[in-house]
Amino acid sequence: MNILAPSDEGLQRAAEALRAGLLVAFPTETVYGLGGDGFNPHALARIFAVKGRPRFDPLIIHIAERDSLERIAAIPSLEPAVRNKLDVLCACLWPGPLTLILPKQPEVPDLATSGLPTVAVRFPDHRVAQQLIRRSTGAVAAPSANPFGYLSPTRAEHVQEQLGDQLAFILDGGPCSIGVESTVLDLSAGSPRILRPGGTPRERIEAILGAVEGPSAEQGRMPHSPGQLKSHYAPRTALTLHRREEMILLPYEPSAGYLFFDRRSRDAWVQGLDRPYDLEPGGTSRIRLLSEGGSLGEAAARLFDLLHELDKIGVSRIRAERVPDAGLGPAINDRLSRAAAAEVLAH
Ligand code: TXA
Ligand code: MG
């Protein structure tokens, strides 16, 4: 068992492993990361190998001090207006679930950035992540700690099941509080553009910067962020995404799994059924609610966990409800629609 409690000793052992070029999975506020020294090409190559991730999909470098940013990103090459935006964003939203794309420093290995002139940097808002980064090399490259294309892990056990035997350690920080990956915001091209909706809602960024671009509907088809392939974050079970109006009218299939947004939708569906669903033996266990009371924050925090669960109990198909498109809603709907696209692409 290579799971470590994030005690002083656990953090020390994990940090030493990172310094030695080994890989360590660690908790962040969004999802668990698969960490390696961001300046060690061998560790970076190993991240791609362990994840089965294509080399054209660049990594995020995680830092734990605002001042580490200069080592990684070429800030002086930014126009003064962009530099101001960067300063305000860092002051208001870091540490937090926001990844910034900036021009890279030449010292950052090309493997980390897939040869791009830009680099992704994030300062996670999690004590264990920060301690690990500070005690190791100050710059930890980490994609989500799942095999490429599969659901992101929000618990140490998810990492253990999927990649456990290939890592030096997994630091167990309990379940992740936000539950969807960071928002990726590109500041390298002049006007700021969201490349991936995530844990920082667009509204929070726009309250600071004014209107920002992307992501648009067509971006799912033509990704700006190299990792934004349409099929991603997918459970092994086929998933179909339904609007609420559709979801509450679905016939009951005993073998299917149902993922409702809230109790209101689930109850509306149950009322319309011609027989009570809970008469099926074990039937209720296939029906999950992202959030009883319709909280998007709670829905995001539970999303991957519930998908992992439905995947494990072996349903024939997951029928999931789209959530409202405000706050964390677009990030949740993005993950669900990519999971739904996985099946289409597989055929
Ligand atoms: O919340 C998160 O961001 C988690 C935790 C572990 O921090 N990490 C994560 O990493 O989601 P990953 O590798 O699964 O996703 C990184 C995303 C990918 O979509 C990738 O294409 C994009 O960031 N990215 C990285 N470098 C980029 C660059 N230079 N330009 C554009 N997109 C970039
Ligand atoms: Mg990922």
Short mmCIF file of C-alpha atoms and ligand atoms in Angstrom, two decimals:
data_model
loop_
_atom_site.label_atom_id
_atom_site.label_comp_id
_atom_site.label_asym_id
_atom_site.label_seq_id
_atom_site.Cartn_x
_atom_site.Cartn_y
_atom_site.Cartn_z
CA MET A 1 0.00 0.00 0.00
CA ASN A 2 1.60 3.28 -1.05
CA ILE A 3 -1.06 5.64 0.35
CA LEU A 4 0.43 8.15 2.79
CA ALA A 5 -1.34 10.32 5.34
CA PRO A 6 -0.35 13.97 4.81
CA SER A 7 1.46 14.15 8.15
CA ASP A 8 4.78 15.89 8.47
CA GLU A 9 6.53 12.58 7.84
CA GLY A 10 4.26 11.63 4.95
CA LEU A 11 4.82 14.97 3.24
CA GLN A 12 8.56 14.64 3.75
CA ARG A 13 8.71 11.20 2.16
CA ALA A 14 6.55 12.31 -0.76
CA ALA A 15 8.65 15.45 -1.30
CA GLU A 16 11.87 13.41 -1.32
CA ALA A 17 10.37 11.06 -3.90
CA LEU A 18 9.52 14.04 -6.13
CA ARG A 19 13.03 15.44 -5.77
CA ALA A 20 14.39 12.03 -6.78
CA GLY A 21 12.38 12.18 -10.02
CA LEU A 22 9.61 9.79 -8.93
CA LEU A 23 5.87 10.40 -9.26
CA VAL A 24 3.52 11.24 -6.39
CA ALA A 25 -0.25 11.70 -6.56
CA PHE A 26 -1.54 14.49 -4.33
CA PRO A 27 -4.84 16.18 -3.49
CA THR A 28 -5.79 19.64 -4.70
CA GLU A 29 -9.07 21.51 -4.19
CA THR A 30 -10.17 20.45 -7.71
CA VAL A 31 -9.05 16.84 -8.36
CA TYR A 32 -6.04 14.69 -7.47
CA GLY A 33 -2.90 15.44 -9.49
CA LEU A 34 -0.23 13.07 -10.80
CA GLY A 35 2.86 15.02 -9.82
CA GLY A 36 6.45 15.02 -11.04
CA ASP A 37 9.27 17.58 -10.86
CA GLY A 38 8.36 20.21 -13.47
CA PHE A 39 12.00 20.77 -14.42
CA ASN A 40 13.01 17.09 -14.68
CA PRO A 41 12.44 15.74 -18.22
CA HIS A 42 12.62 12.12 -17.00
CA ALA A 43 9.85 12.70 -14.48
CA LEU A 44 7.80 14.51 -17.15
CA ALA A 45 8.24 11.64 -19.62
CA ARG A 46 7.13 9.23 -16.94
CA ILE A 47 3.92 11.24 -16.32
CA PHE A 48 2.96 10.86 -19.99
CA ALA A 49 3.81 7.15 -19.93
CA VAL A 50 1.88 6.36 -16.72
CA LYS A 51 -1.20 8.27 -17.88
CA GLY A 52 -1.04 6.99 -21.44
CA ARG A 53 -1.36 10.62 -22.43
CA PRO A 54 -0.39 11.84 -25.91
CA ARG A 55 2.72 14.02 -25.87
CA PHE A 56 0.87 16.83 -27.67
CA ASP A 57 -1.25 17.48 -24.58
CA PRO A 58 0.76 19.81 -22.31
CA LEU A 59 0.89 19.74 -18.50
CA ILE A 60 0.10 22.31 -15.80
CA ILE A 61 2.99 23.42 -13.58
CA HIS A 62 1.84 23.83 -9.97
CA ILE A 63 3.47 26.41 -7.73
CA ALA A 64 2.98 27.33 -4.08
CA GLU A 65 4.29 30.92 -3.99
CA ARG A 66 3.21 33.77 -6.22
CA ASP A 67 6.92 34.58 -6.71
CA SER A 68 7.61 31.20 -8.32
CA LEU A 69 5.63 32.37 -11.35
CA GLU A 70 8.61 34.33 -12.75
CA ARG A 71 10.72 31.15 -12.90
CA ILE A 72 8.18 29.54 -15.18
CA ALA A 73 6.51 32.30 -17.17
CA ALA A 74 8.23 35.10 -19.08
CA ILE A 75 6.24 37.92 -17.46
CA PRO A 76 8.35 40.82 -18.83
CA SER A 77 7.46 39.79 -22.38
CA LEU A 78 3.78 40.54 -21.71
CA GLU A 79 2.30 43.88 -22.71
CA PRO A 80 1.80 46.16 -19.69
CA ALA A 81 -2.01 45.96 -19.96
CA VAL A 82 -1.88 42.16 -19.85
CA ARG A 83 0.58 42.27 -16.98
CA ASN A 84 -1.91 44.37 -15.03
CA LYS A 85 -4.65 41.83 -15.68
CA LEU A 86 -2.33 39.06 -14.54
CA ASP A 87 -1.52 40.91 -11.32
CA VAL A 88 -5.17 41.48 -10.45
CA LEU A 89 -6.12 37.89 -11.26
CA CYS A 90 -3.31 36.51 -9.11
CA ALA A 91 -4.20 38.84 -6.25
CA CYS A 92 -7.92 37.99 -6.36
CA LEU A 93 -8.09 34.36 -7.49
CA TRP A 94 -4.82 32.69 -6.45
CA PRO A 95 -4.47 30.34 -4.74
CA GLY A 96 -7.49 28.77 -6.39
CA PRO A 97 -8.88 26.70 -9.26
CA LEU A 98 -7.56 28.95 -12.03
CA THR A 99 -4.80 27.92 -14.47
CA LEU A 100 -3.14 30.69 -16.46
CA ILE A 101 -1.54 30.23 -19.89
CA LEU A 102 1.46 32.53 -20.25
CA PRO A 103 4.60 32.77 -22.40
CA LYS A 104 7.10 30.24 -21.08
CA GLN A 105 10.58 30.66 -19.72
CA PRO A 106 13.17 28.86 -21.85
CA GLU A 107 14.21 26.74 -18.83
CA VAL A 108 10.83 24.99 -18.70
CA PRO A 109 11.34 21.68 -20.54
CA ASP A 110 9.55 21.37 -23.89
CA LEU A 111 8.07 18.11 -22.68
CA ALA A 112 5.99 20.01 -20.10
CA THR A 113 4.54 22.34 -22.72
CA SER A 114 4.45 19.91 -25.66
CA GLY A 115 6.78 22.24 -27.52
CA LEU A 116 4.39 25.21 -27.26
CA PRO A 117 5.81 28.70 -26.59
CA THR A 118 3.33 28.96 -23.69
CA VAL A 119 3.07 27.28 -20.30
CA ALA A 120 0.13 26.52 -17.98
CA VAL A 121 0.63 27.59 -14.33
CA ARG A 122 -1.59 27.08 -11.32
CA PHE A 123 -1.35 27.84 -7.58
CA PRO A 124 -3.66 25.32 -5.90
CA ASP A 125 -5.66 26.24 -2.80
CA HIS A 126 -4.93 23.12 -0.78
CA ARG A 127 -2.65 22.80 2.24
CA VAL A 128 -1.28 19.38 1.27
CA ALA A 129 -0.54 20.41 -2.32
CA GLN A 130 1.17 23.60 -1.16
CA GLN A 131 3.29 21.80 1.44
CA LEU A 132 4.35 19.16 -1.05
CA ILE A 133 5.30 21.71 -3.69
CA ARG A 134 7.24 23.88 -1.20
CA ARG A 135 9.11 20.95 0.30
CA SER A 136 10.04 19.42 -3.07
CA THR A 137 11.09 21.55 -6.04
CA GLY A 138 8.67 24.50 -5.99
CA ALA A 139 7.36 23.58 -9.44
CA VAL A 140 5.37 20.35 -9.78
CA ALA A 141 3.93 19.29 -13.13
CA ALA A 142 0.64 17.50 -12.64
CA PRO A 143 -2.20 16.38 -14.86
CA SER A 144 -5.25 14.86 -13.22
CA ALA A 145 -4.24 11.47 -11.79
CA ASN A 146 -6.34 9.26 -14.07
CA PRO A 147 -5.55 7.20 -17.15
CA PHE A 148 -5.91 9.38 -20.25
CA GLY A 149 -9.56 9.91 -21.22
CA TYR A 150 -10.99 8.39 -18.03
CA LEU A 151 -12.82 10.09 -15.13
CA SER A 152 -10.73 12.42 -12.95
CA PRO A 153 -10.07 11.24 -9.38
CA THR A 154 -11.57 13.15 -6.46
CA ARG A 155 -10.46 10.64 -3.78
CA ALA A 156 -7.18 8.86 -3.05
CA GLU A 157 -8.96 5.52 -3.61
CA HIS A 158 -9.82 6.53 -7.20
CA VAL A 159 -6.10 7.08 -7.84
CA GLN A 160 -5.17 3.86 -6.09
CA GLU A 161 -7.59 1.84 -8.24
CA GLN A 162 -6.51 3.39 -11.52
CA LEU A 163 -2.78 4.05 -11.25
CA GLY A 164 -1.74 2.91 -7.78
CA ASP A 165 1.01 0.44 -8.63
CA GLN A 166 2.82 2.89 -10.90
CA LEU A 167 3.35 5.67 -8.36
CA ALA A 168 5.84 6.09 -5.55
CA PHE A 169 3.13 7.43 -3.23
CA ILE A 170 -0.41 8.73 -3.08
CA LEU A 171 -0.96 11.45 -0.48
CA ASP A 172 -4.45 11.05 0.92
CA GLY A 173 -6.11 14.39 1.61
CA GLY A 174 -9.68 13.09 1.61
CA PRO A 175 -12.28 14.08 -0.99
CA CYS A 176 -11.62 17.18 -3.12
CA SER A 177 -13.83 20.12 -2.20
CA ILE A 178 -14.45 21.57 -5.68
CA GLY A 179 -14.48 18.37 -7.70
CA VAL A 180 -14.01 19.70 -11.24
CA GLU A 181 -10.66 20.74 -12.72
CA SER A 182 -9.40 24.31 -12.77
CA THR A 183 -10.62 26.86 -15.27
CA VAL A 184 -7.92 27.37 -17.94
CA LEU A 185 -7.56 31.03 -18.95
CA ASP A 186 -5.22 32.03 -21.79
CA LEU A 187 -3.47 35.36 -21.20
CA SER A 188 -0.76 34.79 -23.82
CA ALA A 189 -2.66 36.06 -26.84
CA GLY A 190 -3.69 39.59 -25.82
CA SER A 191 -7.35 39.35 -24.91
CA PRO A 192 -8.08 36.78 -22.18
CA ARG A 193 -9.86 33.64 -23.33
CA ILE A 194 -11.28 30.73 -21.34
CA LEU A 195 -9.99 27.48 -22.86
CA ARG A 196 -11.61 25.12 -20.35
CA PRO A 197 -14.55 25.90 -18.04
CA GLY A 198 -13.72 24.77 -14.52
CA GLY A 199 -13.69 25.46 -10.82
CA THR A 200 -13.50 29.25 -11.15
CA PRO A 201 -16.81 30.38 -12.68
CA ARG A 202 -16.68 32.70 -15.68
CA GLU A 203 -18.70 35.22 -13.64
CA ARG A 204 -15.85 35.58 -11.11
CA ILE A 205 -13.29 36.23 -13.85
CA GLU A 206 -15.57 38.67 -15.65
CA ALA A 207 -16.26 40.57 -12.42
CA ILE A 208 -12.53 41.31 -12.40
CA LEU A 209 -11.60 41.66 -16.08
CA GLY A 210 -14.88 42.46 -17.81
CA ALA A 211 -16.07 40.21 -20.64
CA VAL A 212 -13.68 37.41 -21.64
CA GLU A 213 -13.76 35.19 -24.73
CA GLY A 214 -14.45 31.47 -25.09
CA PRO A 215 -15.18 28.72 -24.68
CA SER A 216 -17.71 28.61 -27.47
CA ALA A 217 -19.91 25.75 -28.61
CA GLU A 218 -17.63 25.06 -31.57
CA GLN A 219 -14.60 24.85 -29.33
CA GLY A 220 -15.59 21.33 -28.37
CA ARG A 221 -15.01 20.44 -31.99
CA MET A 222 -11.93 22.60 -32.62
CA PRO A 223 -9.99 22.66 -29.35
CA HIS A 224 -7.74 25.64 -28.58
CA SER A 225 -6.40 23.88 -25.55
CA PRO A 226 -4.61 20.86 -26.92
CA GLY A 227 -6.05 18.64 -24.19
CA GLN A 228 -9.62 19.67 -24.88
CA LEU A 229 -10.38 16.67 -27.02
CA LYS A 230 -14.08 16.17 -27.17
CA SER A 231 -13.94 12.69 -25.70
CA HIS A 232 -12.59 13.04 -22.18
CA TYR A 233 -13.52 12.56 -18.54
CA ALA A 234 -15.42 9.46 -19.62
CA PRO A 235 -16.70 6.58 -17.53
CA ARG A 236 -16.33 3.11 -19.08
CA THR A 237 -20.12 2.84 -19.16
CA ALA A 238 -21.88 4.60 -22.05
CA LEU A 239 -23.41 7.90 -20.97
CA THR A 240 -26.27 9.85 -22.52
CA LEU A 241 -26.86 13.46 -21.54
CA HIS A 242 -30.45 14.77 -21.36
CA ARG A 243 -31.96 18.20 -20.84
CA ARG A 244 -34.20 18.36 -17.76
CA GLU A 245 -37.43 18.34 -19.84
CA GLU A 246 -36.28 15.11 -21.52
CA MET A 247 -34.88 13.51 -18.40
CA ILE A 248 -38.10 13.69 -16.39
CA LEU A 249 -40.02 11.98 -19.20
CA LEU A 250 -37.64 9.05 -19.69
CA PRO A 251 -39.12 5.57 -19.34
CA TYR A 252 -37.65 3.51 -16.51
CA GLU A 253 -35.01 1.01 -17.70
CA PRO A 254 -34.15 -1.34 -14.81
CA SER A 255 -30.58 -1.88 -15.99
CA ALA A 256 -29.74 1.81 -16.52
CA GLY A 257 -28.16 4.23 -14.04
CA TYR A 258 -29.72 7.67 -13.56
CA LEU A 259 -27.87 10.78 -12.50
CA PHE A 260 -30.32 13.58 -11.68
CA PHE A 261 -29.29 17.12 -10.87
CA ASP A 262 -31.56 17.45 -7.83
CA ARG A 263 -34.47 15.97 -5.89
CA ARG A 264 -36.96 18.13 -7.78
CA SER A 265 -36.03 16.49 -11.12
CA ARG A 266 -35.90 13.00 -9.64
CA ASP A 267 -39.34 13.44 -8.03
CA ALA A 268 -40.84 14.80 -11.24
CA TRP A 269 -39.50 11.75 -13.08
CA VAL A 270 -40.82 9.33 -10.45
CA GLN A 271 -44.27 10.93 -10.53
CA GLY A 272 -44.52 10.39 -14.26
CA LEU A 273 -43.59 6.69 -14.15
CA ASP A 274 -46.34 4.13 -14.59
CA ARG A 275 -44.94 2.05 -11.71
CA PRO A 276 -42.92 3.05 -8.66
CA TYR A 277 -39.24 2.61 -9.46
CA ASP A 278 -38.41 1.52 -5.91
CA LEU A 279 -40.35 -1.72 -6.33
CA GLU A 280 -37.41 -2.99 -8.41
CA PRO A 281 -35.08 -4.90 -6.11
CA GLY A 282 -31.92 -2.84 -5.78
CA GLY A 283 -33.39 -0.38 -8.24
CA THR A 284 -32.94 2.72 -6.11
CA SER A 285 -29.18 2.23 -5.90
CA ARG A 286 -28.92 2.99 -9.60
CA ILE A 287 -30.45 6.42 -9.12
CA ARG A 288 -28.25 9.23 -7.89
CA LEU A 289 -28.70 12.93 -7.21
CA LEU A 290 -25.83 15.36 -7.81
CA SER A 291 -27.31 17.63 -5.15
CA GLU A 292 -30.56 17.14 -3.19
CA GLY A 293 -31.26 20.83 -2.99
CA GLY A 294 -29.89 21.87 -6.39
CA SER A 295 -26.57 23.40 -5.33
CA LEU A 296 -24.13 23.60 -8.24
CA GLY A 297 -21.16 23.62 -5.85
CA GLU A 298 -22.30 20.37 -4.28
CA ALA A 299 -23.07 18.93 -7.72
CA ALA A 300 -19.51 19.66 -8.91
CA ALA A 301 -17.97 18.19 -5.77
CA ARG A 302 -19.94 14.95 -6.19
CA LEU A 303 -19.86 14.63 -10.01
CA PHE A 304 -16.83 12.37 -10.56
CA ASP A 305 -17.46 10.40 -7.39
CA LEU A 306 -20.99 9.47 -8.50
CA LEU A 307 -19.82 8.65 -12.03
CA HIS A 308 -17.12 6.38 -10.56
CA GLU A 309 -19.81 4.69 -8.43
CA LEU A 310 -22.26 4.15 -11.29
CA ASP A 311 -19.40 2.86 -13.42
CA LYS A 312 -18.48 0.34 -10.73
CA ILE A 313 -21.94 -1.06 -10.01
CA GLY A 314 -22.14 -2.01 -13.67
CA VAL A 315 -25.20 -0.33 -15.19
CA SER A 316 -25.97 -0.79 -18.88
CA ARG A 317 -25.99 2.95 -19.56
CA ILE A 318 -25.80 6.16 -17.52
CA ARG A 319 -28.55 8.68 -18.19
CA ALA A 320 -27.40 12.04 -16.85
CA GLU A 321 -29.24 15.34 -16.57
CA ARG A 322 -27.71 18.62 -17.78
CA VAL A 323 -27.43 21.11 -14.94
CA PRO A 324 -28.26 24.86 -15.09
CA ASP A 325 -25.64 26.88 -16.98
CA ALA A 326 -24.56 29.32 -14.25
CA GLY A 327 -21.60 29.30 -11.84
CA LEU A 328 -20.00 25.83 -11.90
CA GLY A 329 -22.77 24.60 -14.24
CA PRO A 330 -20.82 25.05 -17.50
CA ALA A 331 -17.86 23.08 -16.06
CA ILE A 332 -20.18 20.23 -15.02
CA ASN A 333 -22.01 20.20 -18.36
CA ASP A 334 -18.67 20.30 -20.20
CA ARG A 335 -17.47 17.15 -18.36
CA LEU A 336 -20.80 15.39 -18.92
CA SER A 337 -20.96 16.20 -22.61
CA ARG A 338 -17.38 15.00 -23.11
CA ALA A 339 -18.26 11.77 -21.34
CA ALA A 340 -21.25 11.41 -23.69
CA ALA A 341 -19.06 12.15 -26.73
CA ALA A 342 -16.65 9.36 -25.80
CA GLU A 343 -19.16 6.78 -26.89
CA VAL A 344 -19.90 8.47 -30.18
CA LEU A 345 -16.18 8.64 -30.96
CA ALA A 346 -15.59 5.03 -29.97
CA HIS A 347 -17.82 3.85 -32.83
O1 TXA B 1 -7.55 21.31 -11.62
C1 TXA B 1 -6.67 21.01 -12.43
O2 TXA B 1 -6.31 21.78 -13.33
C2 TXA B 1 -6.01 19.62 -12.26
C3 TXA B 1 -5.27 19.60 -10.93
C4 TXA B 1 -4.45 18.36 -10.75
O3 TXA B 1 -4.49 20.75 -10.80
N1 TXA B 1 -5.13 19.37 -13.36
C5 TXA B 1 -5.57 19.11 -14.62
O4 TXA B 1 -4.56 18.83 -15.53
O5 TXA B 1 -6.73 19.09 -14.92
P1 TXA B 1 -4.82 18.20 -16.95
O6 TXA B 1 -3.46 17.90 -17.47
O7 TXA B 1 -5.75 17.06 -16.83
O8 TXA B 1 -5.42 19.35 -17.80
C6 TXA B 1 -4.60 20.44 -18.21
C7 TXA B 1 -5.27 21.23 -19.29
C8 TXA B 1 -5.33 20.44 -20.58
O9 TXA B 1 -6.60 20.68 -21.18
C9 TXA B 1 -4.20 21.05 -21.38
O10 TXA B 1 -4.38 20.92 -22.77
C10 TXA B 1 -4.26 22.49 -20.95
O11 TXA B 1 -4.51 22.42 -19.55
N2 TXA B 1 -2.97 23.17 -21.20
C11 TXA B 1 -1.78 22.92 -20.61
N3 TXA B 1 -0.81 23.70 -21.12
C12 TXA B 1 -1.40 24.47 -22.07
C13 TXA B 1 -0.92 25.47 -22.96
N4 TXA B 1 0.35 25.84 -22.99
N5 TXA B 1 -1.82 26.04 -23.80
C14 TXA B 1 -3.13 25.68 -23.77
N6 TXA B 1 -3.64 24.74 -22.94
C15 TXA B 1 -2.79 24.13 -22.12
MG MG B 2 -7.33 15.62 -17.01
#
